[in-house]
Coordinates of C-alpha atoms in Angstrom, one line a residue:
X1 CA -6.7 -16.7 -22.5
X2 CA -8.3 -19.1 -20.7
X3 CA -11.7 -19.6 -19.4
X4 CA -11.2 -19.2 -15.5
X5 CA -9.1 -15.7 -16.7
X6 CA -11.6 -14.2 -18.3
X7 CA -14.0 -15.3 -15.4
X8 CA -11.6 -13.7 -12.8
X9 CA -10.9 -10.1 -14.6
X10 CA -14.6 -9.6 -15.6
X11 CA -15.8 -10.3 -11.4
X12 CA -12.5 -7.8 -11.1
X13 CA -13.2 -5.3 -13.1
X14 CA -17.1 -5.1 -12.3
X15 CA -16.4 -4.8 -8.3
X16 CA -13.0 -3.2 -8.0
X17 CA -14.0 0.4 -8.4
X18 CA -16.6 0.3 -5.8
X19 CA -15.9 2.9 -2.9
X20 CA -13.3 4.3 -5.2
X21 CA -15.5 8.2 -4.0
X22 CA -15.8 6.9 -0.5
X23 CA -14.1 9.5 2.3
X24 CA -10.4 9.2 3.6
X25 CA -10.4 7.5 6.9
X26 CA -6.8 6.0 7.4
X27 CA -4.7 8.8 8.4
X28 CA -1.9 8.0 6.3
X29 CA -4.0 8.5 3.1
X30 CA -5.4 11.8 4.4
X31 CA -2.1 13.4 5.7
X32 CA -0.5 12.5 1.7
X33 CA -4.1 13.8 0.3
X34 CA -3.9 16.9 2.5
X35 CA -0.5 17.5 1.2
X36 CA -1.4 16.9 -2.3
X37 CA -4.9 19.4 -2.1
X38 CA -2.4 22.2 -0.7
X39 CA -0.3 21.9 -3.2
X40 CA -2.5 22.3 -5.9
X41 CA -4.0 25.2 -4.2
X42 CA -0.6 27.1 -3.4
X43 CA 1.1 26.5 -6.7
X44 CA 4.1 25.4 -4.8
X45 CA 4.8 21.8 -6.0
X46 CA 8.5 21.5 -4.2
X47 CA 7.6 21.7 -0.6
X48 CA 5.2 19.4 1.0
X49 CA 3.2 21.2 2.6
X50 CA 1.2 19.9 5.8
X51 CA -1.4 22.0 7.1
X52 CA 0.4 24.9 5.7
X53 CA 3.4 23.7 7.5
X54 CA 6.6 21.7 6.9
X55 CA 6.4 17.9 6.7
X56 CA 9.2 15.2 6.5
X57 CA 7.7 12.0 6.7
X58 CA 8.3 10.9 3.1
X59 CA 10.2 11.7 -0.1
X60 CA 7.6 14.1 -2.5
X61 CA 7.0 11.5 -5.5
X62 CA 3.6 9.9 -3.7
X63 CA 1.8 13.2 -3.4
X64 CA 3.0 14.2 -6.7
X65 CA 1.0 11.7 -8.0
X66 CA -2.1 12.4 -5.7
X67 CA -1.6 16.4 -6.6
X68 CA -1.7 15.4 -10.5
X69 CA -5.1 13.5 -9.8
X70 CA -6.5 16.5 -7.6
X71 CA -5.1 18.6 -10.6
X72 CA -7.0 16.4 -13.5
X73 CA -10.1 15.4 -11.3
X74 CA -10.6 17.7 -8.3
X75 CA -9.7 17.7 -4.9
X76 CA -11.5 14.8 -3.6
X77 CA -10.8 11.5 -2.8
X78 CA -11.9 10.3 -5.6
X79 CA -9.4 12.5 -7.5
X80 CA -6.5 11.7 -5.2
X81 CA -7.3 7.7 -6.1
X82 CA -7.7 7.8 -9.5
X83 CA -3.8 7.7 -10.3
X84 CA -3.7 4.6 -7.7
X85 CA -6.3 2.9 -9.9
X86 CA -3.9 3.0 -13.2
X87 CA -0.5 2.1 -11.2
X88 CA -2.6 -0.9 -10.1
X89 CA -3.4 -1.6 -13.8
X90 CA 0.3 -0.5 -14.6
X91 CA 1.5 -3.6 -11.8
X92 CA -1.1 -5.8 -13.6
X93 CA 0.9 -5.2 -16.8
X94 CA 4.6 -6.0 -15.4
X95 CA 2.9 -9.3 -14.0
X96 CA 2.2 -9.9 -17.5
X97 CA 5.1 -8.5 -18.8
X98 CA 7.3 -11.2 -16.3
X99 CA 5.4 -14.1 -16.9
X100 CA 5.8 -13.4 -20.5
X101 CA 9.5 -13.2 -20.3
X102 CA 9.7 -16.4 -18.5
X103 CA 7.3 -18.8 -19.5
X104 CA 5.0 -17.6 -22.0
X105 CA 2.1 -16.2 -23.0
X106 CA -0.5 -18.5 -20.9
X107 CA 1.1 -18.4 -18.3
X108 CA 1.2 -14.1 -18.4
X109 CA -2.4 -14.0 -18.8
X110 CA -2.9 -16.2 -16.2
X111 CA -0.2 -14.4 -13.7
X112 CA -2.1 -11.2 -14.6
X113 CA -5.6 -12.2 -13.7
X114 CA -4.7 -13.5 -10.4
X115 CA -3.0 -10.2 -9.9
X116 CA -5.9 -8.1 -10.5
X117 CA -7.8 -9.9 -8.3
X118 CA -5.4 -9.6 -4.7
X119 CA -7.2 -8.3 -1.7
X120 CA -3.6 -6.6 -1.8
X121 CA -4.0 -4.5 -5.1
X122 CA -7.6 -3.5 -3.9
X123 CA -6.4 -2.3 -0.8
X124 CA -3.4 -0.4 -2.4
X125 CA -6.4 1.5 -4.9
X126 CA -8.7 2.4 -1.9
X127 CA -6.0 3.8 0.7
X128 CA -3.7 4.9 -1.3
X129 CA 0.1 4.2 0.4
X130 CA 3.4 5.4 -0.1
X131 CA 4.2 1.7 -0.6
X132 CA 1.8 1.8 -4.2
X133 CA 4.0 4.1 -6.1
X134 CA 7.4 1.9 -4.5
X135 CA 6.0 -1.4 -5.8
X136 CA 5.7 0.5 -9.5
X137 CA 9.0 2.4 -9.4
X138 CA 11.2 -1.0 -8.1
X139 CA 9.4 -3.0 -10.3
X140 CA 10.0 -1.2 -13.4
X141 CA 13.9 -1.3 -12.2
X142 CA 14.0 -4.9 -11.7
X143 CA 12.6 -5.6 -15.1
X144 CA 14.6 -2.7 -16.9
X145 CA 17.8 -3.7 -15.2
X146 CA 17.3 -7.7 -15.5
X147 CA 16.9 -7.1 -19.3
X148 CA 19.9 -4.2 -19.8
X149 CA 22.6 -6.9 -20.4
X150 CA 21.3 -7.5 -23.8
X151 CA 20.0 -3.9 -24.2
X152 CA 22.4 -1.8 -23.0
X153 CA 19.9 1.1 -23.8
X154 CA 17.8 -0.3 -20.9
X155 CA 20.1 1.0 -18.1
X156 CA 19.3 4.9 -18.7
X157 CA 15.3 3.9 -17.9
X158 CA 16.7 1.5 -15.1
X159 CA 18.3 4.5 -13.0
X160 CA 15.6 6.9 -13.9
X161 CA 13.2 4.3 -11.8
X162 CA 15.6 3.9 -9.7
X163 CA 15.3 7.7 -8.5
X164 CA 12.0 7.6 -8.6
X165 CA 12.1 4.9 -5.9
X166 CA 14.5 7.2 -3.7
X167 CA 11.5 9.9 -4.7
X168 CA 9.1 7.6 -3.1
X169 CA 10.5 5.6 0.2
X170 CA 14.3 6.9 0.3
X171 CA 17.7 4.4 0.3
X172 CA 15.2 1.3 0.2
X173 CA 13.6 2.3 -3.5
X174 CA 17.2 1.8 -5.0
X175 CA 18.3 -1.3 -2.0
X176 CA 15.8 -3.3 -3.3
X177 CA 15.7 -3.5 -6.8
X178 CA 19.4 -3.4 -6.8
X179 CA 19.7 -6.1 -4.5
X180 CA 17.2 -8.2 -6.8
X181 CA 18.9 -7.4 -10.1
X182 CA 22.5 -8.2 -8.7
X183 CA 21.6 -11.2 -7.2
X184 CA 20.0 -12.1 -10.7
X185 CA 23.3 -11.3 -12.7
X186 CA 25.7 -12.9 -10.2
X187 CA 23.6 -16.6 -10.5
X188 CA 23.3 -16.0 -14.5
X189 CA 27.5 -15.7 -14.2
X190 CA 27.0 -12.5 -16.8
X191 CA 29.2 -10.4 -14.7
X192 CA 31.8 -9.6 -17.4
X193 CA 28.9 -8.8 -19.8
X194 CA 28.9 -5.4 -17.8
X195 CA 31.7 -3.7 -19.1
X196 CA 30.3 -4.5 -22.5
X197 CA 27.5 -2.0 -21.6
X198 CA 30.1 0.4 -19.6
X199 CA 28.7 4.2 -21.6
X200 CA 25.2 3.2 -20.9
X201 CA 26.0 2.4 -17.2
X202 CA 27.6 5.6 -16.4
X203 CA 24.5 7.0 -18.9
X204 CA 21.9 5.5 -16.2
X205 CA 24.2 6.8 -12.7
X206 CA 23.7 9.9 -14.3
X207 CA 19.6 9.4 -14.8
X208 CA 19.3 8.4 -11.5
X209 CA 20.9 11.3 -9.8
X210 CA 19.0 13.5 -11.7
X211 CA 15.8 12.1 -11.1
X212 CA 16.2 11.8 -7.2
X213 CA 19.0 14.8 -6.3
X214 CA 17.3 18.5 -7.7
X215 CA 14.4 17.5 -4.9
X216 CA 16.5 16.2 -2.3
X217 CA 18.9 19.4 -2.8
X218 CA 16.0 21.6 -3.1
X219 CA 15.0 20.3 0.3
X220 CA 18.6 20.4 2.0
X221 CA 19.2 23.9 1.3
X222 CA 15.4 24.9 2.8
X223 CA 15.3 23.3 5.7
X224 CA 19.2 21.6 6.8
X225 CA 19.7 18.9 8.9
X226 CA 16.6 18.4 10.4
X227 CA 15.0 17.4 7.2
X228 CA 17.4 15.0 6.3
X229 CA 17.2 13.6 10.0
X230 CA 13.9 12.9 9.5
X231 CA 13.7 11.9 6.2
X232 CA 16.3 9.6 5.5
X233 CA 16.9 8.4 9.5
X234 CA 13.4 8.7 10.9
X235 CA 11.5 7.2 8.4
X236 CA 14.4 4.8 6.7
X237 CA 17.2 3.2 9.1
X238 CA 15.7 4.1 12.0
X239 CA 12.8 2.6 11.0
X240 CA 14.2 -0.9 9.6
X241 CA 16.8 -1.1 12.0
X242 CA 15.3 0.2 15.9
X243 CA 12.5 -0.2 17.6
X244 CA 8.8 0.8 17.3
X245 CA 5.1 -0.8 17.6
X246 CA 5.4 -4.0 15.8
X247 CA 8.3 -5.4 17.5
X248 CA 6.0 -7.9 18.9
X249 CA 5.7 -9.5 15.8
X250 CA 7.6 -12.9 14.4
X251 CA 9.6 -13.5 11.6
X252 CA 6.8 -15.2 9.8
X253 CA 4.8 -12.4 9.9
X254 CA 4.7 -11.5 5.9
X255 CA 4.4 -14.8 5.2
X256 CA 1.2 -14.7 6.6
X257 CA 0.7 -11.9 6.2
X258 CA 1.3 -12.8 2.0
X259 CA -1.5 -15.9 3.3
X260 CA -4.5 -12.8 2.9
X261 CA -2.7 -10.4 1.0
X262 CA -2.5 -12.5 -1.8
X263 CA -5.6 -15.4 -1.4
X264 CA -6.2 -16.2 -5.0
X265 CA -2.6 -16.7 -6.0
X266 CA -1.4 -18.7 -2.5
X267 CA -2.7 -22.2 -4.1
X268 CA -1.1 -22.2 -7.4
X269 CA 1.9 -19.7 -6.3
X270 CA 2.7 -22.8 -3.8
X271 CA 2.4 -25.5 -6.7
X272 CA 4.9 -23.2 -8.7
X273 CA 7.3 -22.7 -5.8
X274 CA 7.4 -26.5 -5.6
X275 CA 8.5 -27.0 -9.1
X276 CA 10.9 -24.0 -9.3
X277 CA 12.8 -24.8 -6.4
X278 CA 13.2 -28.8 -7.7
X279 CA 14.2 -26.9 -11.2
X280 CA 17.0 -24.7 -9.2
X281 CA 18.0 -27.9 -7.9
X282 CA 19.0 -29.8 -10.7
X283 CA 20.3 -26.7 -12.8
X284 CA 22.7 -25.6 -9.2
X285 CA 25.8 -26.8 -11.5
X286 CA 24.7 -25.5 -14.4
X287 CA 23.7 -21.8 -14.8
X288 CA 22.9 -20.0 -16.2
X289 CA 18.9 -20.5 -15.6
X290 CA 16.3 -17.6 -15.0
X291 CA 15.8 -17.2 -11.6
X292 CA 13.9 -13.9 -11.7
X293 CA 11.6 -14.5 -10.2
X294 CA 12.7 -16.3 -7.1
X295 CA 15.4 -13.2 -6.4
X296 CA 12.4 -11.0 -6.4
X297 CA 10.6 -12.9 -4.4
X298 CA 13.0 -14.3 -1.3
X299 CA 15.2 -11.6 -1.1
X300 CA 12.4 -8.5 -0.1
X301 CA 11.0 -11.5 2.0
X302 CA 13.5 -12.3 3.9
X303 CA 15.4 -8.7 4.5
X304 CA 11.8 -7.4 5.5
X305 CA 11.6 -10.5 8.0
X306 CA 14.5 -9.3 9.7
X307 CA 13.7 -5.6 10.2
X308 CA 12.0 -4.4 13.1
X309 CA 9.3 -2.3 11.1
X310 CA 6.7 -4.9 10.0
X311 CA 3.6 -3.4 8.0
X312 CA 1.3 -5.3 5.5
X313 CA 2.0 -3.3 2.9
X314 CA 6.0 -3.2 3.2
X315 CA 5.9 -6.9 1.4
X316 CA 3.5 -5.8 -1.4
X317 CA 6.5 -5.2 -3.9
X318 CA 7.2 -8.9 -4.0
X319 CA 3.4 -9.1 -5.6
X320 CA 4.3 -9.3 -9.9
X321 CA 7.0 -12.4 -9.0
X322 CA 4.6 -14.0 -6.5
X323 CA 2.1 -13.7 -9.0
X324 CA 4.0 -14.7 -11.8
X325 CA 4.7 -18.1 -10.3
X326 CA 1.3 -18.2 -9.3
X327 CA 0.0 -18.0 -13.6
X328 CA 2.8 -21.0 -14.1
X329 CA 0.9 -23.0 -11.5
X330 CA -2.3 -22.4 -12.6
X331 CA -1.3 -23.1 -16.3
X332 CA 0.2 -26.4 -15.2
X333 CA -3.0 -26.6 -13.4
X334 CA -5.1 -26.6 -17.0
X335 CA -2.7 -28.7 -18.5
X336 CA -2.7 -31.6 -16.2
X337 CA 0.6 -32.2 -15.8
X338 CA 0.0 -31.7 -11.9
X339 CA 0.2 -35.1 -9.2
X340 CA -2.6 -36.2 -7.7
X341 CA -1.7 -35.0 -4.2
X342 CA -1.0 -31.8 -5.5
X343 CA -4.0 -31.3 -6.9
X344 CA -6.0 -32.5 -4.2
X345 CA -3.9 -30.0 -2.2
X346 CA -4.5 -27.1 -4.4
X347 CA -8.4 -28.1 -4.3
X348 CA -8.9 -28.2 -1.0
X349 CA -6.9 -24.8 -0.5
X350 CA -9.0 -23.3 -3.1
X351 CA -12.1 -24.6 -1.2
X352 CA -11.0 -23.4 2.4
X353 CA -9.5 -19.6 0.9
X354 CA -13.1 -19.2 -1.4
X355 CA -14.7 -19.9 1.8
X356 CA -13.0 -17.6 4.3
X357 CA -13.6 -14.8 1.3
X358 CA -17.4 -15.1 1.3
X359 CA -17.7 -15.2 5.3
X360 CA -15.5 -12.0 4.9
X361 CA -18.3 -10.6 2.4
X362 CA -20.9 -11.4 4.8
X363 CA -19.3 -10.2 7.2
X364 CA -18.8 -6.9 5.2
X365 CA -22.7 -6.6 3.9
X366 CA -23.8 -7.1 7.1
X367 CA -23.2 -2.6 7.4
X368 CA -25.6 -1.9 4.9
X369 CA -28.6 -3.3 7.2
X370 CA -31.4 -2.6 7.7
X371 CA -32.3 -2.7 4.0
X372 CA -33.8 -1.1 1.9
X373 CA -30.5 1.0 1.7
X374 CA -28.2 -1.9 1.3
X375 CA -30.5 -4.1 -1.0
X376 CA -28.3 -3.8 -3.9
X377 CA -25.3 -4.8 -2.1
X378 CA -27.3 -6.9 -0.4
X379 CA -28.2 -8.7 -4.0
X380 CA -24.7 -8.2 -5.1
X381 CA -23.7 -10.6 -2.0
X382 CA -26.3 -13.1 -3.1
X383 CA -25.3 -13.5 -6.6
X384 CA -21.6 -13.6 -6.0
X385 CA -21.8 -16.2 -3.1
X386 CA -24.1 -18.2 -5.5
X387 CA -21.8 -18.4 -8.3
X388 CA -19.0 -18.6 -5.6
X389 CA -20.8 -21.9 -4.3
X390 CA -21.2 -23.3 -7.8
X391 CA -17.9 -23.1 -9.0
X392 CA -16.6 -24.9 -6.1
X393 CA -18.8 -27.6 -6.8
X394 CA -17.5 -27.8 -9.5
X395 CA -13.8 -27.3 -8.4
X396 CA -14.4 -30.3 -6.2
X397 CA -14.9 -32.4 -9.1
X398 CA -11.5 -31.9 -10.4
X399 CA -12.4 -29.0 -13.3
X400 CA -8.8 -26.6 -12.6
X401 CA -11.4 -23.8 -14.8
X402 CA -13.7 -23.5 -11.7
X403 CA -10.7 -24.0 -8.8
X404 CA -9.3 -20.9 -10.4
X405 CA -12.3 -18.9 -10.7
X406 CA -13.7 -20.0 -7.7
X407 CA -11.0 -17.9 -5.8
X408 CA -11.0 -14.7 -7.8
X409 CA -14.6 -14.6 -8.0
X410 CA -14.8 -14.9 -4.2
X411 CA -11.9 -11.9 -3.5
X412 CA -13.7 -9.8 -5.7
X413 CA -16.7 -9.9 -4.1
X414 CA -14.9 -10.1 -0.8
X415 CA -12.9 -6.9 -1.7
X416 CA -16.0 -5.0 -3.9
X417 CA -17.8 -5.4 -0.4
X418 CA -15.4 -4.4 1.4
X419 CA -14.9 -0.8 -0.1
X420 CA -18.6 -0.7 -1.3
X421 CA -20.5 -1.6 2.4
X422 CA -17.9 -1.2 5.2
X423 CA -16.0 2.1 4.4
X424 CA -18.8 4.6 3.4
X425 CA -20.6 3.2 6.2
X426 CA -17.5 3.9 8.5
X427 CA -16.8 6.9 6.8
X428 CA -19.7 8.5 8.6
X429 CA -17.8 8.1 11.9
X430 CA -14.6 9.5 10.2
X431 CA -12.6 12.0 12.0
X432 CA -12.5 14.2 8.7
X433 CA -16.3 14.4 9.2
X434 CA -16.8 15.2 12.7
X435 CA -14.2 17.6 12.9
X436 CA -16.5 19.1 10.3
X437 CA -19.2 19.1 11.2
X438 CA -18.5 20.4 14.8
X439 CA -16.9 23.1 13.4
X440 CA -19.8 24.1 11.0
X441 CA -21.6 23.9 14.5
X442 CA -19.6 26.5 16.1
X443 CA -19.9 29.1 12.6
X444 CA -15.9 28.9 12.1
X445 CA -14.2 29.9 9.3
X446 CA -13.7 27.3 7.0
X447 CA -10.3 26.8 4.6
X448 CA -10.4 27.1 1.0
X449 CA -11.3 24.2 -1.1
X450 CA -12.5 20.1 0.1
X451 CA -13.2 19.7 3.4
X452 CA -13.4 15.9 4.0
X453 CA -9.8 14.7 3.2
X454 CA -7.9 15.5 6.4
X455 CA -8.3 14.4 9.4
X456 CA -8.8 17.9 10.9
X457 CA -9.2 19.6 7.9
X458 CA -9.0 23.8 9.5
X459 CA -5.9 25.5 9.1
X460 CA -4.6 26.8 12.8
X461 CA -7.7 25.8 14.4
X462 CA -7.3 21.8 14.5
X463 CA -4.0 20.1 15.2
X464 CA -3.6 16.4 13.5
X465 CA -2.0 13.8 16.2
X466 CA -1.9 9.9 15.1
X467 CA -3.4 8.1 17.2
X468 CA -0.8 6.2 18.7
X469 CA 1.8 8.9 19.0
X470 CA 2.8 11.2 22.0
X471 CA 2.3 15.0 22.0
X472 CA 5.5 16.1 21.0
X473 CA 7.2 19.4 22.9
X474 CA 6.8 21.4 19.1
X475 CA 3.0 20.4 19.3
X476 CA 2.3 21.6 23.0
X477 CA 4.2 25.3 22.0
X478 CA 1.7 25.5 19.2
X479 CA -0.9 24.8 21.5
X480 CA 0.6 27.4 24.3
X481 CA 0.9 29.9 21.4
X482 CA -3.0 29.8 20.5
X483 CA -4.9 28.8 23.0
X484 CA -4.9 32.7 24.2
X485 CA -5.9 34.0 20.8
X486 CA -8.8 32.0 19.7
X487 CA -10.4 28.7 20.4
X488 CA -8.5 25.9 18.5
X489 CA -9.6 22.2 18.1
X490 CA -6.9 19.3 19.1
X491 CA -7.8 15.9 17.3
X492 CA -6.3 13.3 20.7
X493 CA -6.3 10.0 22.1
X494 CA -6.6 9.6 25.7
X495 CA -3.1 9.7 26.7
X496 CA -2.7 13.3 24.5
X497 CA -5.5 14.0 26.6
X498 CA -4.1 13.5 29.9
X499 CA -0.9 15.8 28.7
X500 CA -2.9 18.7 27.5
X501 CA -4.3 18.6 31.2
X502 CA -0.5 17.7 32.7
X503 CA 0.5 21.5 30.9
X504 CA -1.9 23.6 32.4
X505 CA -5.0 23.3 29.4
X506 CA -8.4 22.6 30.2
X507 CA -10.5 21.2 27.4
X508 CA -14.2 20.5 26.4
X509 CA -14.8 17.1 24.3
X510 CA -17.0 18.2 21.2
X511 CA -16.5 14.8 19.4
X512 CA -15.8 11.3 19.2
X513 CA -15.2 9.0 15.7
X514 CA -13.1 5.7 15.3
X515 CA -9.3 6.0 13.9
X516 CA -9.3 3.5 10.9
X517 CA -7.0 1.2 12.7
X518 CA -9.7 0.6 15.4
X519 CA -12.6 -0.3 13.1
X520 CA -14.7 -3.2 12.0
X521 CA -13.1 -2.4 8.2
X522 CA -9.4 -3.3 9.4
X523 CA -10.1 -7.0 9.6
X524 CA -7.3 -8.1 7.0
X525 CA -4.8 -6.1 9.9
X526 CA -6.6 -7.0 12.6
X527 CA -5.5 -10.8 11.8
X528 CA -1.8 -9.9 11.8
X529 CA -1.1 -9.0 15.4
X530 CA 0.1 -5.8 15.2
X531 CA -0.1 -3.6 17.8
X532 CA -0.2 -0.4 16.0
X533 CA -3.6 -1.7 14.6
X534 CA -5.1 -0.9 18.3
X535 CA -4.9 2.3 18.5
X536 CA -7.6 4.1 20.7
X537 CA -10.7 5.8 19.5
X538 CA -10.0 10.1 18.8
X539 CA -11.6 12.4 20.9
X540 CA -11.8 15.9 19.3
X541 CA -11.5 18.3 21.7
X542 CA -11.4 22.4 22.5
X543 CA -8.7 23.6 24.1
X544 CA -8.0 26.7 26.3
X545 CA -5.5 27.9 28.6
X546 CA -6.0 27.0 32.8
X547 CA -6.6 29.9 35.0
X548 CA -3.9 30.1 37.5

């Protein structure tokens, strides 16, 4: 492997697992950890349970994953991260895996390192999404299926990942890698090599439905229509298709979007797009040509640009091909066989990306002052810019070693900082926390087992609202039917607020505490214009029934 690789995955490896323990925040990671903690304490692993109630907002498979962690390593958030940790490493190895397949080994290694070092993969690790366990599921289909022409074997794995991707994000988990693998076949003119393969075809339908259906029947038969509603129209079609927060958005947004995402790869994923699409265009009368990679990579792009849902994390599962291309171009890189412009171009975007990266570590250290609390970090930041600032020296002397290194080295410290100084500092101002700790205030009774992985955390004394939503007619009854028995706790923004007051409620605000959304730590979403990423500050507040 060379040099600038080994450089890249040991800065990885020594700063990735920083803030791996730190509290949940985002309230997407805490509703999937709450979910996961309960069922490992009721034993029921079919249900997804939500503060001992139903909840539809995703197929099972994610906080299956989280449960097995809690299960292994204890309900914490550390335990709920550690799976999201080795389907990161897992993602590094299909990188490999498809470089390998394509080019070689170099250019693997190389494809593999950069991937390790995305501000994207650290993000996936540390708020653990839905979108993590999509980007492994489609990603083992699309390798599976590209390769079960010549292994007909292959296709039984294929549909079992398949239905894990309906396990994990619905219709989208099989769209995707379908799409992708068809659109590979029909350029490659291999069609007819299908019904060579036809037992082990029908052998993988037959996987697929019984990897996704015993839940999804499970499901039907409990709860009806309204599941399915949700599920599958909710949080799939409606979602792609109508309208919601980030309709202000462009069409370009996951490209840049991609721009942050994916820092270290952009210079020498662009070199390699360059020379596969002039390939593509001298082989357009002659196929067939592996075009992988490209499929993988345009087609997610540009269905996700036209959808109306746009969230960082929706492109992620573009990340092995993106990265792939970006090993070739670092490869040809080493082995000079580059233009001088190019180069230059690739040099001065290494410069300008390394450079945005350590502002953003400054930026970052800057909540562990006043020292001495934040001296390490403090001395981590020093070090790292240093060596940062050295190997772009020598990047600007034309070494392609230090261009490459330069860049990781930078998003790793970037990234280390990032989930080692920002979140546990804004952890403190967590809703999880102060819900809490006003609640230890007030003597309640507290639930069995963690108590900082929700957002409110107390079983029929705090109700969870995001941030951004309404308060929903099923919400307000819940509300109606306790406020007389007891005092109960409503986590709200200040529209929820002026509702509660609209139905006849009075309330007392007992705390305040930033949603994650609204923080100094979402500066990668912050730069991506979307509205949802505004949300107002959370006001926990008790609530009581209005004398007439």
């Amino acid at each position: 492997m060379h040099r600038a690789m080994w450089i890249s995955l040991g800065a990885t490896a020594l700063l990735w697992p920083l803030g791996l323990d730190v509290d949940i925040q985002d309230h997407d990671e805490a509703t999937y950890a709450e979910i996961a903690r309960e069922m490992v304490e009721t034993g029921e692993w079919r249900d997804q349970p939500c503060n001992y109630g139903p909840w539809f907002g995703h197929p099972i498979l994610s906080m299956w994953v989280m449960a097995l962690g809690m299960k292994l390593f204890g309900a914490t958030a550390l335990g709920s991260r550690i799976p999201a940790a080795f389907e990161v490493l897992l993602l590094v190895g299909v990188t490999y895996v498809l470089g390998r397949w394509l080019w070689g080994r170099a250019e693997a290694a190389a494809g593999a390192a950069l991937c390790a070092a995305l501000p994207a993969m650290s993000l996936m690790g540390h708020n653990v999404k839905t979108d993590l366990n999509l980007m492994v599921a489609t990603s083992g289909a699309i390798m599976l299926g590209a390769r079960a022409l010549d292994r007909p074997w292959l296709w039984v794995p294929t549909g079992i990942c398949a239905g894990l991707g309906m396990l994990t994000k619905g219709p989208f988990g099989l769209a995707m890698p379908g799409a992708v693998v068809l659109a590979t076949l029909a350029w490659e003119r291999r069609w007819r090599d299908l019904g060579r393969g036809w037992p082990w075809i029908i052998a993988g339908l037959i996987a697929f439905v019984a990897t996704f259906l015993p839940w999804n029947l499970f499901m039907w038969n409990r709860w009806g229509p309204p599941w399915f509603d949700s599920l599958y129209m909710d949080s799939t079609v409606r979602r792609f298709a109508g309208t919601n927060s980030s309709d202000g958005t462009t069409p370009l947004y996951f490209l840049h979007t991609l721009l942050w995402a994916a820092a270290p790869a952009v210079p020498t994923a662009l070199l390699a797009l360059m020379t596969r699409l002039r390939e593509l265009r001298g082989h357009l009368t002659r196929p067939p040509w592996p075009v992988l990679d490209l499929t993988w990579f345009f087609i997610p792009l540009v269905v996700m640009s036209l959808s109306s849902m746009k969230l960082p994390h929706y492109i992620f599962p573009v990340i092995p091909a993106l990265c792939a291309m970006a090993g070739r171009g670092a490869v040809e890189l080493f082995a000079g066989r580059t233009s001088p412009r190019a180069e230059l171009a690739v040099r001065v975007g290494t410069v300008f990306i390394s450079a945005m990266l350590v502002l953003f570590a400054l930026a970052m250290i800057t909540f562990t002052f006043p020292p001495p609390e934040g001296v390490g970090l403090l001395v981590l930041f020093l070090v790292g810019a240093t060596v940062v600032v050295v190997l772009l020296v020598r990047a600007w002397r034309r070494e392609p070693t230090a261009m490459i290194a330069s860049i990781c080295v930078a998003a790793a410290l970037a990234m280390g900082l990032h989930n080692g100084a920002a979140r546990p500092e804004l952890s403190r101002y967590s809703p999880a926390r102060m819900v809490a700790q006003v609640l230890d205030e007030d003597q309640a009774p507290r639930q069995r087992g963690t108590t900082v992985l929700t957002f409110t955390e107390i079983w029929r004394m705090a109700i969870p609202f995001y941030a951004h939503m309404r308060l929903e007619e099923t919400d307000l009854g819940r509300i109606q039917r306790e406020a007389g028995a007891k005092p109960i706790y409503v986590l709200v923004n200040l529209d929820n607020l002026r509702e509660l007051h609209a139905n006849g409620f009075a309330t007392r605000t007992r705390g305040f505490a930033f949603s994650y959304k609204t923080s100094r730590l979402s500066i990668p979403f912050s730069l991506v214009g979307n509205r949802e990423d505004m949300a107002t500050p959370l006001l926990l507040v008790q609530v009581w029934r209005r004398e007439a």
